[in-house]
Short mmCIF file of the C-alpha atoms (twelve columns), coordinates in Angstrom:
data_MODEL
# 
_entry.id   MODEL 
# 
loop_
_atom_site.group_PDB 
_atom_site.id 
_atom_site.type_symbol 
_atom_site.label_atom_id 
_atom_site.label_alt_id 
_atom_site.label_comp_id 
_atom_site.label_asym_id 
_atom_site.label_seq_id 
_atom_site.Cartn_x 
_atom_site.Cartn_y 
_atom_site.Cartn_z 
_atom_site.pdbx_PDB_model_num 
ATOM 1   C CA . UNK A 1   -16.994 -10.020 -0.347  1 
ATOM 2   C CA . UNK A 2   -19.139 -12.429 1.662   1 
ATOM 3   C CA . UNK A 3   -18.315 -15.253 -0.737  1 
ATOM 4   C CA . UNK A 4   -14.572 -14.503 -0.638  1 
ATOM 5   C CA . UNK A 5   -12.394 -17.003 1.204   1 
ATOM 6   C CA . UNK A 6   -10.623 -15.924 4.373   1 
ATOM 7   C CA . UNK A 7   -7.217  -15.285 2.700   1 
ATOM 8   C CA . UNK A 8   -8.885  -12.860 0.275   1 
ATOM 9   C CA . UNK A 9   -10.687 -11.040 3.084   1 
ATOM 10  C CA . UNK A 10  -7.458  -10.788 5.073   1 
ATOM 11  C CA . UNK A 11  -5.511  -9.577  2.015   1 
ATOM 12  C CA . UNK A 12  -8.140  -6.945  1.222   1 
ATOM 13  C CA . UNK A 13  -8.127  -5.755  4.819   1 
ATOM 14  C CA . UNK A 14  -4.352  -5.525  4.813   1 
ATOM 15  C CA . UNK A 15  -4.184  -3.617  1.506   1 
ATOM 16  C CA . UNK A 16  -6.735  -1.117  2.765   1 
ATOM 17  C CA . UNK A 17  -4.947  -0.839  6.112   1 
ATOM 18  C CA . UNK A 18  -1.708  -0.125  4.273   1 
ATOM 19  C CA . UNK A 19  -3.415  2.631   2.270   1 
ATOM 20  C CA . UNK A 20  -4.799  4.256   5.422   1 
ATOM 21  C CA . UNK A 21  -1.512  3.841   7.296   1 
ATOM 22  C CA . UNK A 22  0.398   5.513   4.454   1 
ATOM 23  C CA . UNK A 23  -1.976  8.477   4.531   1 
ATOM 24  C CA . UNK A 24  -1.766  8.856   8.325   1 
ATOM 25  C CA . UNK A 25  2.022   8.543   8.244   1 
ATOM 26  C CA . UNK A 26  2.212   11.216  5.572   1 
ATOM 27  C CA . UNK A 27  -0.048  13.540  7.544   1 
ATOM 28  C CA . UNK A 28  2.075   12.888  10.635  1 
ATOM 29  C CA . UNK A 29  5.187   14.054  8.819   1 
ATOM 30  C CA . UNK A 30  3.598   17.457  8.266   1 
ATOM 31  C CA . UNK A 31  3.063   17.793  12.014  1 
ATOM 32  C CA . UNK A 32  6.762   17.013  12.530  1 
ATOM 33  C CA . UNK A 33  7.890   19.569  9.977   1 
ATOM 34  C CA . UNK A 34  9.793   21.691  12.513  1 
ATOM 35  C CA . UNK A 35  11.610  18.656  13.863  1 
ATOM 36  C CA . UNK A 36  12.528  17.572  10.335  1 
ATOM 37  C CA . UNK A 37  13.949  21.048  9.631   1 
ATOM 38  C CA . UNK A 38  15.959  20.990  12.847  1 
ATOM 39  C CA . UNK A 39  17.335  17.474  12.327  1 
ATOM 40  C CA . UNK A 40  18.157  17.905  8.650   1 
ATOM 41  C CA . UNK A 41  19.541  21.439  8.898   1 
ATOM 42  C CA . UNK A 42  17.827  22.203  5.598   1 
ATOM 43  C CA . UNK A 43  16.014  25.437  4.815   1 
ATOM 44  C CA . UNK A 44  12.257  25.549  5.306   1 
ATOM 45  C CA . UNK A 45  11.590  25.576  1.549   1 
ATOM 46  C CA . UNK A 46  13.605  22.404  0.992   1 
ATOM 47  C CA . UNK A 47  11.743  20.597  3.771   1 
ATOM 48  C CA . UNK A 48  8.418   21.757  2.341   1 
ATOM 49  C CA . UNK A 49  9.365   20.500  -1.133  1 
ATOM 50  C CA . UNK A 50  10.432  17.174  0.369   1 
ATOM 51  C CA . UNK A 51  7.162   16.822  2.279   1 
ATOM 52  C CA . UNK A 52  5.116   17.739  -0.797  1 
ATOM 53  C CA . UNK A 53  6.920   15.039  -2.793  1 
ATOM 54  C CA . UNK A 54  6.326   12.474  -0.030  1 
ATOM 55  C CA . UNK A 55  2.668   13.496  0.156   1 
ATOM 56  C CA . UNK A 56  2.146   13.113  -3.593  1 
ATOM 57  C CA . UNK A 57  3.786   9.692   -3.600  1 
ATOM 58  C CA . UNK A 58  1.886   8.606   -0.465  1 
ATOM 59  C CA . UNK A 59  -1.479  9.662   -1.885  1 
ATOM 60  C CA . UNK A 60  -0.636  7.943   -5.178  1 
ATOM 61  C CA . UNK A 61  0.202   4.660   -3.441  1 
ATOM 62  C CA . UNK A 62  -2.902  4.861   -1.241  1 
ATOM 63  C CA . UNK A 63  -5.133  5.535   -4.267  1 
ATOM 64  C CA . UNK A 64  -3.567  2.666   -6.212  1 
ATOM 65  C CA . UNK A 65  -4.032  0.276   -3.289  1 
ATOM 66  C CA . UNK A 66  -7.674  1.300   -2.968  1 
ATOM 67  C CA . UNK A 67  -8.430  1.013   -6.682  1 
ATOM 68  C CA . UNK A 68  -6.569  -2.264  -7.161  1 
ATOM 69  C CA . UNK A 69  -8.137  -3.784  -4.051  1 
ATOM 70  C CA . UNK A 70  -11.566 -2.886  -5.377  1 
ATOM 71  C CA . UNK A 71  -10.771 -4.658  -8.646  1 
ATOM 72  C CA . UNK A 72  -9.305  -7.634  -6.796  1 
ATOM 73  C CA . UNK A 73  -12.641 -7.951  -4.995  1 
ATOM 74  C CA . UNK A 74  -14.286 -8.017  -8.410  1 
ATOM 75  C CA . UNK A 75  -12.155 -11.108 -9.082  1 
ATOM 76  C CA . UNK A 76  -9.855  -9.457  -11.587 1 
ATOM 77  C CA . UNK A 77  -6.622  -11.423 -11.675 1 
ATOM 78  C CA . UNK A 78  -4.751  -8.511  -13.264 1 
ATOM 79  C CA . UNK A 79  -5.502  -6.467  -10.130 1 
ATOM 80  C CA . UNK A 80  -3.924  -9.143  -7.952  1 
ATOM 81  C CA . UNK A 81  -0.789  -9.016  -10.084 1 
ATOM 82  C CA . UNK A 82  -0.794  -5.219  -10.267 1 
ATOM 83  C CA . UNK A 83  -1.208  -4.698  -6.515  1 
ATOM 84  C CA . UNK A 84  1.796   -6.946  -5.982  1 
ATOM 85  C CA . UNK A 85  3.918   -4.919  -8.404  1 
ATOM 86  C CA . UNK A 86  2.753   -1.657  -6.818  1 
ATOM 87  C CA . UNK A 87  3.645   -3.083  -3.411  1 
ATOM 88  C CA . UNK A 88  7.142   -4.015  -4.571  1 
ATOM 89  C CA . UNK A 89  7.606   -0.510  -5.993  1 
ATOM 90  C CA . UNK A 90  6.324   0.904   -2.698  1 
ATOM 91  C CA . UNK A 91  8.786   -1.235  -0.741  1 
ATOM 92  C CA . UNK A 92  11.680  -0.022  -2.889  1 
ATOM 93  C CA . UNK A 93  10.514  3.566   -2.448  1 
ATOM 94  C CA . UNK A 94  10.417  3.149   1.328   1 
ATOM 95  C CA . UNK A 95  13.910  1.697   1.390   1 
ATOM 96  C CA . UNK A 96  15.246  4.580   -0.728  1 
ATOM 97  C CA . UNK A 97  13.587  7.296   1.374   1 
ATOM 98  C CA . UNK A 98  14.893  5.857   4.645   1 
ATOM 99  C CA . UNK A 99  13.917  3.616   7.481   1 
ATOM 100 C CA . UNK A 100 11.819  4.517   10.465  1 
ATOM 101 C CA . UNK A 101 9.456   2.578   12.710  1 
ATOM 102 C CA . UNK A 102 6.548   3.516   10.397  1 
ATOM 103 C CA . UNK A 103 8.517   2.288   7.386   1 
ATOM 104 C CA . UNK A 104 9.207   -1.033  9.053   1 
ATOM 105 C CA . UNK A 105 5.524   -1.473  9.943   1 
ATOM 106 C CA . UNK A 106 4.548   -0.668  6.350   1 
ATOM 107 C CA . UNK A 107 7.104   -3.132  4.968   1 
ATOM 108 C CA . UNK A 108 5.814   -5.851  7.286   1 
ATOM 109 C CA . UNK A 109 2.182   -5.178  6.341   1 
ATOM 110 C CA . UNK A 110 3.074   -5.296  2.635   1 
ATOM 111 C CA . UNK A 111 4.885   -8.620  3.009   1 
ATOM 112 C CA . UNK A 112 1.968   -10.204 4.870   1 
ATOM 113 C CA . UNK A 113 -0.553  -8.788  2.364   1 
ATOM 114 C CA . UNK A 114 1.398   -10.243 -0.561  1 
ATOM 115 C CA . UNK A 115 1.461   -13.659 1.119   1 
ATOM 116 C CA . UNK A 116 -2.324  -13.654 1.599   1 
ATOM 117 C CA . UNK A 117 -2.926  -12.278 -1.908  1 
ATOM 118 C CA . UNK A 118 -1.054  -15.178 -3.460  1 
ATOM 119 C CA . UNK A 119 -2.413  -18.049 -1.383  1 
ATOM 120 C CA . UNK A 120 -4.009  -20.836 -3.400  1 
ATOM 121 C CA . UNK A 121 -7.493  -20.087 -2.018  1 
ATOM 122 C CA . UNK A 122 -7.265  -16.563 -3.434  1 
ATOM 123 C CA . UNK A 123 -6.099  -17.892 -6.812  1 
ATOM 124 C CA . UNK A 124 -8.954  -20.409 -6.920  1 
ATOM 125 C CA . UNK A 125 -11.484 -17.743 -5.964  1 
ATOM 126 C CA . UNK A 126 -10.330 -15.464 -8.789  1 
ATOM 127 C CA . UNK A 127 -10.175 -18.388 -11.250 1 
ATOM 128 C CA . UNK A 128 -13.812 -19.375 -10.563 1 
ATOM 129 C CA . UNK A 129 -14.996 -16.363 -12.552 1 
ATOM 130 C CA . UNK A 130 -13.026 -17.442 -15.608 1 
ATOM 131 C CA . UNK A 131 -14.535 -20.952 -15.428 1 
ATOM 132 C CA . UNK A 132 -18.142 -19.725 -15.510 1 
# 
């Protein structure tokens, strides 16, 4: 990563930060389980099923971000494209599930990460491998 231009380093940092933030947010929801039950008025089993679904999706997104970021660092252009599509799917998922301060932070981080991922310096850096 030492030879990567600044936009690539920033993008990689943001993608990894998003992955970690998603995991911490998901863990935080489990600590708020009682509050979620009280606010939703749903039975305990329904809240548990909801949290399990959110956990599975959160871990899936975090794993995809980690794996795709690793491949992006290996100068794989397909990973740059794929992480962008995963991010768009993640954004849609967040908007469907509902907004919260954590959701808004995640959406902002994703937008900034996409911008850095698609800067011309990042494209040139990935393209250098194909030229050699």
